[in-house]
């Protein structure tokens, strides 16, 4: 934090009045100025970029789909997309900042069909959800340390085909994420 010569002068005068002068005068004006100065510049000496708007997204699938063996799931009904870091065309979230993020997804399998999906970070497969056969749901929630431009997405797993279900107005299958804390 940088102090201007004027602030130093005001603090010095207040110090003289309070300490050297033996006066019980309380320098509220200086306290208020310092409080506002700390609030406006921040007192944590952080040099990393802080987001103006917290990156966050929430999206659902609008139509049931038969997924290819390694197809990325595209959640195309956008509820929230602060910063537009989630792309509904590709199904991928790209981190705009280095930080700690939370992600969650819920998927429902089609009637009489199996579904296996994974959460991925870049090219690394993380956790899986296997809701079972027919109208069963599975959910995963993860907290991840991401670097700027890391990608997170949900992708069909295994060597087989995935049958993912949803319903218009019911939105059974969804994907969400948000920045919890930006880091240096």
PDB file of N, CA, C and O in Angstrom, residues 54-58 82 93 99-104 141-144 146 176-181:
ATOM      1  N   UNK A  54     -17.292 -13.075 -10.497  1.00  0.00           N
ATOM      2  CA  UNK A  54     -16.896 -14.438 -10.162  1.00  0.00           C
ATOM      3  C   UNK A  54     -17.272 -15.365 -11.315  1.00  0.00           C
ATOM      4  O   UNK A  54     -18.444 -15.460 -11.685  1.00  0.00           O
ATOM      5  N   UNK A  55     -16.292 -16.062 -11.906  1.00  0.00           N
ATOM      6  CA  UNK A  55     -16.610 -17.026 -12.961  1.00  0.00           C
ATOM      7  C   UNK A  55     -17.500 -18.131 -12.389  1.00  0.00           C
ATOM      8  O   UNK A  55     -17.148 -18.768 -11.398  1.00  0.00           O
ATOM      9  N   UNK A  56     -18.642 -18.315 -13.002  1.00  0.00           N
ATOM     10  CA  UNK A  56     -19.590 -19.331 -12.556  1.00  0.00           C
ATOM     11  C   UNK A  56     -20.484 -19.711 -13.723  1.00  0.00           C
ATOM     12  O   UNK A  56     -20.829 -18.870 -14.547  1.00  0.00           O
ATOM     13  N   UNK A  57     -20.850 -20.998 -13.786  1.00  0.00           N
ATOM     14  CA  UNK A  57     -21.774 -21.420 -14.834  1.00  0.00           C
ATOM     15  C   UNK A  57     -22.651 -22.546 -14.308  1.00  0.00           C
ATOM     16  O   UNK A  57     -22.287 -23.257 -13.365  1.00  0.00           O
ATOM     17  N   UNK A  58     -23.794 -22.669 -14.907  1.00  0.00           N
ATOM     18  CA  UNK A  58     -24.709 -23.764 -14.646  1.00  0.00           C
ATOM     19  C   UNK A  58     -25.482 -24.009 -15.929  1.00  0.00           C
ATOM     20  O   UNK A  58     -26.054 -23.080 -16.500  1.00  0.00           O
ATOM     21  N   UNK A  82     -21.436 -16.540 -15.992  1.00  0.00           N
ATOM     22  CA  UNK A  82     -20.675 -15.328 -15.695  1.00  0.00           C
ATOM     23  C   UNK A  82     -19.300 -15.425 -16.363  1.00  0.00           C
ATOM     24  O   UNK A  82     -18.557 -16.356 -16.086  1.00  0.00           O
ATOM     25  N   UNK A  93     -15.544 -25.996 -19.984  1.00  0.00           N
ATOM     26  CA  UNK A  93     -15.285 -24.806 -19.178  1.00  0.00           C
ATOM     27  C   UNK A  93     -13.789 -24.556 -19.223  1.00  0.00           C
ATOM     28  O   UNK A  93     -12.996 -25.474 -19.006  1.00  0.00           O
ATOM     29  N   UNK A  99      -6.881 -20.709  -9.669  1.00  0.00           N
ATOM     30  CA  UNK A  99      -7.618 -20.690  -8.421  1.00  0.00           C
ATOM     31  C   UNK A  99      -8.217 -22.027  -8.047  1.00  0.00           C
ATOM     32  O   UNK A  99      -7.965 -23.049  -8.691  1.00  0.00           O
ATOM     33  N   UNK A 100      -9.013 -22.004  -7.000  1.00  0.00           N
ATOM     34  CA  UNK A 100      -9.723 -23.166  -6.499  1.00  0.00           C
ATOM     35  C   UNK A 100     -11.161 -23.080  -7.008  1.00  0.00           C
ATOM     36  O   UNK A 100     -11.840 -22.079  -6.775  1.00  0.00           O
ATOM     37  N   UNK A 101     -11.601 -24.119  -7.711  1.00  0.00           N
ATOM     38  CA  UNK A 101     -12.926 -24.152  -8.321  1.00  0.00           C
ATOM     39  C   UNK A 101     -13.706 -25.365  -7.803  1.00  0.00           C
ATOM     40  O   UNK A 101     -13.111 -26.388  -7.481  1.00  0.00           O
ATOM     41  N   UNK A 102     -15.015 -25.217  -7.759  1.00  0.00           N
ATOM     42  CA  UNK A 102     -15.867 -26.362  -7.456  1.00  0.00           C
ATOM     43  C   UNK A 102     -16.697 -26.682  -8.691  1.00  0.00           C
ATOM     44  O   UNK A 102     -17.243 -25.776  -9.342  1.00  0.00           O
ATOM     45  N   UNK A 103     -16.803 -27.977  -8.995  1.00  0.00           N
ATOM     46  CA  UNK A 103     -17.619 -28.448 -10.116  1.00  0.00           C
ATOM     47  C   UNK A 103     -18.548 -29.537  -9.629  1.00  0.00           C
ATOM     48  O   UNK A 103     -18.214 -30.299  -8.716  1.00  0.00           O
ATOM     49  N   UNK A 104     -19.714 -29.604 -10.247  1.00  0.00           N
ATOM     50  CA  UNK A 104     -20.642 -30.695  -9.966  1.00  0.00           C
ATOM     51  C   UNK A 104     -21.383 -31.035 -11.250  1.00  0.00           C
ATOM     52  O   UNK A 104     -21.564 -30.186 -12.123  1.00  0.00           O
ATOM     53  N   UNK A 141     -19.248 -34.279  -7.212  1.00  0.00           N
ATOM     54  CA  UNK A 141     -18.854 -32.915  -6.826  1.00  0.00           C
ATOM     55  C   UNK A 141     -17.361 -32.959  -6.546  1.00  0.00           C
ATOM     56  O   UNK A 141     -16.899 -33.810  -5.787  1.00  0.00           O
ATOM     57  N   UNK A 142     -16.627 -32.046  -7.168  1.00  0.00           N
ATOM     58  CA  UNK A 142     -15.167 -32.001  -7.006  1.00  0.00           C
ATOM     59  C   UNK A 142     -14.706 -30.571  -6.776  1.00  0.00           C
ATOM     60  O   UNK A 142     -15.265 -29.635  -7.348  1.00  0.00           O
ATOM     61  N   UNK A 143     -13.674 -30.419  -5.961  1.00  0.00           N
ATOM     62  CA  UNK A 143     -12.981 -29.151  -5.794  1.00  0.00           C
ATOM     63  C   UNK A 143     -11.611 -29.337  -6.430  1.00  0.00           C
ATOM     64  O   UNK A 143     -10.893 -30.287  -6.092  1.00  0.00           O
ATOM     65  N   UNK A 144     -11.268 -28.464  -7.374  1.00  0.00           N
ATOM     66  CA  UNK A 144     -10.035 -28.609  -8.147  1.00  0.00           C
ATOM     67  C   UNK A 144      -9.197 -27.343  -8.099  1.00  0.00           C
ATOM     68  O   UNK A 144      -9.743 -26.237  -8.137  1.00  0.00           O
ATOM     69  N   UNK A 146      -7.037 -25.205 -10.323  1.00  0.00           N
ATOM     70  CA  UNK A 146      -6.834 -25.025 -11.759  1.00  0.00           C
ATOM     71  C   UNK A 146      -5.845 -23.912 -12.029  1.00  0.00           C
ATOM     72  O   UNK A 146      -5.756 -22.947 -11.269  1.00  0.00           O
ATOM     73  N   UNK A 176     -22.276 -27.798 -13.484  1.00  0.00           N
ATOM     74  CA  UNK A 176     -22.066 -26.473 -12.886  1.00  0.00           C
ATOM     75  C   UNK A 176     -20.648 -26.346 -12.367  1.00  0.00           C
ATOM     76  O   UNK A 176     -20.012 -27.336 -12.017  1.00  0.00           O
ATOM     77  N   UNK A 177     -20.188 -25.102 -12.274  1.00  0.00           N
ATOM     78  CA  UNK A 177     -18.882 -24.839 -11.681  1.00  0.00           C
ATOM     79  C   UNK A 177     -18.739 -23.374 -11.344  1.00  0.00           C
ATOM     80  O   UNK A 177     -19.424 -22.529 -11.916  1.00  0.00           O
ATOM     81  N   UNK A 178     -17.833 -23.089 -10.408  1.00  0.00           N
ATOM     82  CA  UNK A 178     -17.580 -21.690 -10.056  1.00  0.00           C
ATOM     83  C   UNK A 178     -16.229 -21.557  -9.363  1.00  0.00           C
ATOM     84  O   UNK A 178     -15.708 -22.513  -8.778  1.00  0.00           O
ATOM     85  N   UNK A 179     -15.682 -20.359  -9.437  1.00  0.00           N
ATOM     86  CA  UNK A 179     -14.435 -20.020  -8.760  1.00  0.00           C
ATOM     87  C   UNK A 179     -14.722 -19.791  -7.282  1.00  0.00           C
ATOM     88  O   UNK A 179     -15.545 -18.937  -6.937  1.00  0.00           O
ATOM     89  N   UNK A 180     -14.044 -20.545  -6.421  1.00  0.00           N
ATOM     90  CA  UNK A 180     -14.195 -20.357  -4.980  1.00  0.00           C
ATOM     91  C   UNK A 180     -13.202 -19.313  -4.473  1.00  0.00           C
ATOM     92  O   UNK A 180     -13.538 -18.507  -3.598  1.00  0.00           O
ATOM     93  N   UNK A 181     -11.973 -19.371  -5.027  1.00  0.00           N
ATOM     94  CA  UNK A 181     -10.913 -18.476  -4.532  1.00  0.00           C
ATOM     95  C   UNK A 181      -9.820 -18.375  -5.590  1.00  0.00           C
ATOM     96  O   UNK A 181      -9.279 -19.382  -6.018  1.00  0.00           O
TER      97      UNK A 181
END
